[in-house]
CSV table of C-alpha atoms in Angstrom, one decimal:
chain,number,residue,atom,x,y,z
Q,1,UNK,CA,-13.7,29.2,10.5
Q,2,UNK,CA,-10.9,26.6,12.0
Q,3,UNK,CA,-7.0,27.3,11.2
Q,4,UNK,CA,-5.9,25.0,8.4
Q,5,UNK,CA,-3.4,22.3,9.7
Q,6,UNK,CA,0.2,22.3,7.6
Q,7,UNK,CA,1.0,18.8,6.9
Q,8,UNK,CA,4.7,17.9,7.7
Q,9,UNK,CA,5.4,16.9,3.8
Q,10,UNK,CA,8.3,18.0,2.0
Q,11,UNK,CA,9.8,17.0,-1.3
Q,12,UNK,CA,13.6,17.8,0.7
Q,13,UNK,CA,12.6,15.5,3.4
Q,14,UNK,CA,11.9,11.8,1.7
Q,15,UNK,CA,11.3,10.7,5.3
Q,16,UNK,CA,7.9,12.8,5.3
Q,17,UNK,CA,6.5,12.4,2.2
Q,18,UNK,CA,2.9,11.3,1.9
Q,19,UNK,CA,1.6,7.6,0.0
Q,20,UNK,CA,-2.2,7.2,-0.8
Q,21,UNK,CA,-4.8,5.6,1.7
Q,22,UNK,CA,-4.0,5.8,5.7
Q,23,UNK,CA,-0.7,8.0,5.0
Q,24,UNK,CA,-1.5,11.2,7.1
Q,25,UNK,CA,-2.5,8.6,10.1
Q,26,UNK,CA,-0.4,7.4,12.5
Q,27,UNK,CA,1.1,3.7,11.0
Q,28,UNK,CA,-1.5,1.2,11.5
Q,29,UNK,CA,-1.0,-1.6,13.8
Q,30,UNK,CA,-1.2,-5.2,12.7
Q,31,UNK,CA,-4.5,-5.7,14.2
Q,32,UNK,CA,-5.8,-2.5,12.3
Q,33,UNK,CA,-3.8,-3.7,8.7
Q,34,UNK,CA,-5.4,-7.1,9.3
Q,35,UNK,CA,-8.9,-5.3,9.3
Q,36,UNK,CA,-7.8,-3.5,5.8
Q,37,UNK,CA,-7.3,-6.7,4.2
Q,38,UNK,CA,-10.2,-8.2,5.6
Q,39,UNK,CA,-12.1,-5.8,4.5
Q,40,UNK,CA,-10.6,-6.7,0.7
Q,41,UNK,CA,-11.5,-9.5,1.1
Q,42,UNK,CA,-15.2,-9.4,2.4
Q,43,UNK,CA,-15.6,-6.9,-0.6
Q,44,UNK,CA,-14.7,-9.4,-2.8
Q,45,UNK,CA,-11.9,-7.5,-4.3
Q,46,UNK,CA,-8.8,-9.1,-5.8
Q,47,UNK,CA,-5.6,-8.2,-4.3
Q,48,UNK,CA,-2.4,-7.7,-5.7
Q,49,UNK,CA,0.9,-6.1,-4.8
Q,50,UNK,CA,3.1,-4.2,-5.7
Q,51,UNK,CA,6.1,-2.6,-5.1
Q,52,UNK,CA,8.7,0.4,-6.4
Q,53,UNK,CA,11.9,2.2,-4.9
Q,54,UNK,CA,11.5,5.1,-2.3
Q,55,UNK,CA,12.6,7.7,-5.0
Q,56,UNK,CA,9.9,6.5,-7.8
Q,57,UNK,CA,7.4,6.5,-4.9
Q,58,UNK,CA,5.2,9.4,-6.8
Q,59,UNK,CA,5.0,7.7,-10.1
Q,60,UNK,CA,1.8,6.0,-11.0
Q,61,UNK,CA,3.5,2.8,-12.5
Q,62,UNK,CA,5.0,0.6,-9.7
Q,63,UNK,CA,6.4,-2.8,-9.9
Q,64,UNK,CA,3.5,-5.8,-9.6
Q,65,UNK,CA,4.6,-8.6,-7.5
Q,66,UNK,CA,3.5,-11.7,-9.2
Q,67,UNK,CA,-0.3,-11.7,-10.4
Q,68,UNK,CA,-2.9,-10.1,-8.7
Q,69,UNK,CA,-4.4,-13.0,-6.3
Q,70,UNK,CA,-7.7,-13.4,-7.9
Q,71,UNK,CA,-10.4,-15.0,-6.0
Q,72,UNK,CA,-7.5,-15.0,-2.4
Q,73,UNK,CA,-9.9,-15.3,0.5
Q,74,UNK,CA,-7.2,-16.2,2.8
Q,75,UNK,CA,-6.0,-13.4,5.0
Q,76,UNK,CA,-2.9,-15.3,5.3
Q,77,UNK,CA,-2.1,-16.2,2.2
Q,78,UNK,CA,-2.4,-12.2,1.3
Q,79,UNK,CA,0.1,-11.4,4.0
Q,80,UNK,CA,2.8,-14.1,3.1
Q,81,UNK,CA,3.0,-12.7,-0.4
Q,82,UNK,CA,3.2,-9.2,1.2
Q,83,UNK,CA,6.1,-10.7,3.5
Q,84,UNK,CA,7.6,-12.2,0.4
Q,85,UNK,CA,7.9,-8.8,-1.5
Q,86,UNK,CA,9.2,-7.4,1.2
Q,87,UNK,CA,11.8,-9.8,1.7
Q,88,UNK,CA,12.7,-9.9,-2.1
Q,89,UNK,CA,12.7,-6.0,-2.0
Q,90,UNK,CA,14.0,-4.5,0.8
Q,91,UNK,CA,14.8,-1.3,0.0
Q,92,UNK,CA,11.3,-0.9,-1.4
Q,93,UNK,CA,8.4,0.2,-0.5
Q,94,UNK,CA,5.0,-1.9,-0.9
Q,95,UNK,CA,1.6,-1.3,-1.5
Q,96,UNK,CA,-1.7,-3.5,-1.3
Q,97,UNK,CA,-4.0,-3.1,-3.7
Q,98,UNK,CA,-7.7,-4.1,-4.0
Q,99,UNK,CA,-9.3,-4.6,-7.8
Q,100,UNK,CA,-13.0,-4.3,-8.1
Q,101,UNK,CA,-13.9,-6.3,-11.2
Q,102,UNK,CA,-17.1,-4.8,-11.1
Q,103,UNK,CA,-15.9,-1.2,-11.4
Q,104,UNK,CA,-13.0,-1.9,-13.6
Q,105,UNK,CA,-10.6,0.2,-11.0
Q,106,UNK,CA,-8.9,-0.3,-7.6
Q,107,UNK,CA,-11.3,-0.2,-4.4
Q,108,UNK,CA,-8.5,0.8,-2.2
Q,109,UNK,CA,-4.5,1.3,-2.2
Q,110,UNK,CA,-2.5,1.2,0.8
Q,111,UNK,CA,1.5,1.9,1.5
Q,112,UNK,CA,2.0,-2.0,3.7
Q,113,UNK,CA,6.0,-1.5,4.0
Q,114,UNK,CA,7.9,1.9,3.5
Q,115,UNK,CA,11.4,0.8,2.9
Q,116,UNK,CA,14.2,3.0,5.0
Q,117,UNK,CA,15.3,6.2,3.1
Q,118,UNK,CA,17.8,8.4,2.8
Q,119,UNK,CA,18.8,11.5,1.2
């Protein structure tokens, strides 16, 4: 049997806590993010973002930015309102979500931005 590997995650460091889809990778680059959204997109999911303070990062209820975009097929578009929230909220982190109307829950969740912290 293989050794179990100890995640670097602690509740004292804020620095290495762990956010949903993709967190215990390496930071994807912006080729690899662009693929993510993509992918939202050819799924036919609806995206919508949203956002929260690095402290209220474990709560389930986080800020929505705007409306979710339904129907957005433009990559673009997707990552201009992702670049607005991020502007608007700085010291926030932000998440991308994807909404399967079929399903009636989220296809995927993703940490896009994690704000500085401290403490």
């Amino acid at each position: 049997m293989s050794e179990m590997q100890d995640y670097g995650s602690r509740l004292s460091d804020p620095n290495s806590r762990k956010m949903g889809t993709f967190s215990y990778l390496p930071p994807l680059s912006a080729d690899e993010l662009r693929k993510q959204v993509e992918y939202i997109v050819k799924m036919g999911w609806n995206p919508a973002i949203e956002h929260t303070e690095p402290e209220n990062t474990r709560s389930n209820y986080w800020y929505m930015w705007k409306l979710p975009m339904f129907g957005e097929t433009d990559v673009d578009a997707i990552f201009a309102e992702i670049d607005m929230c991020r502007k608007a909220n700085p010291k926030n982190h932000v998440r991308l979500v994807g909404y399967d109307n079929f399903k009636q829950t989220q296809g995927t969740s993703m940490v896009v931005h994690r704000a500085e912290m401290t403490g």
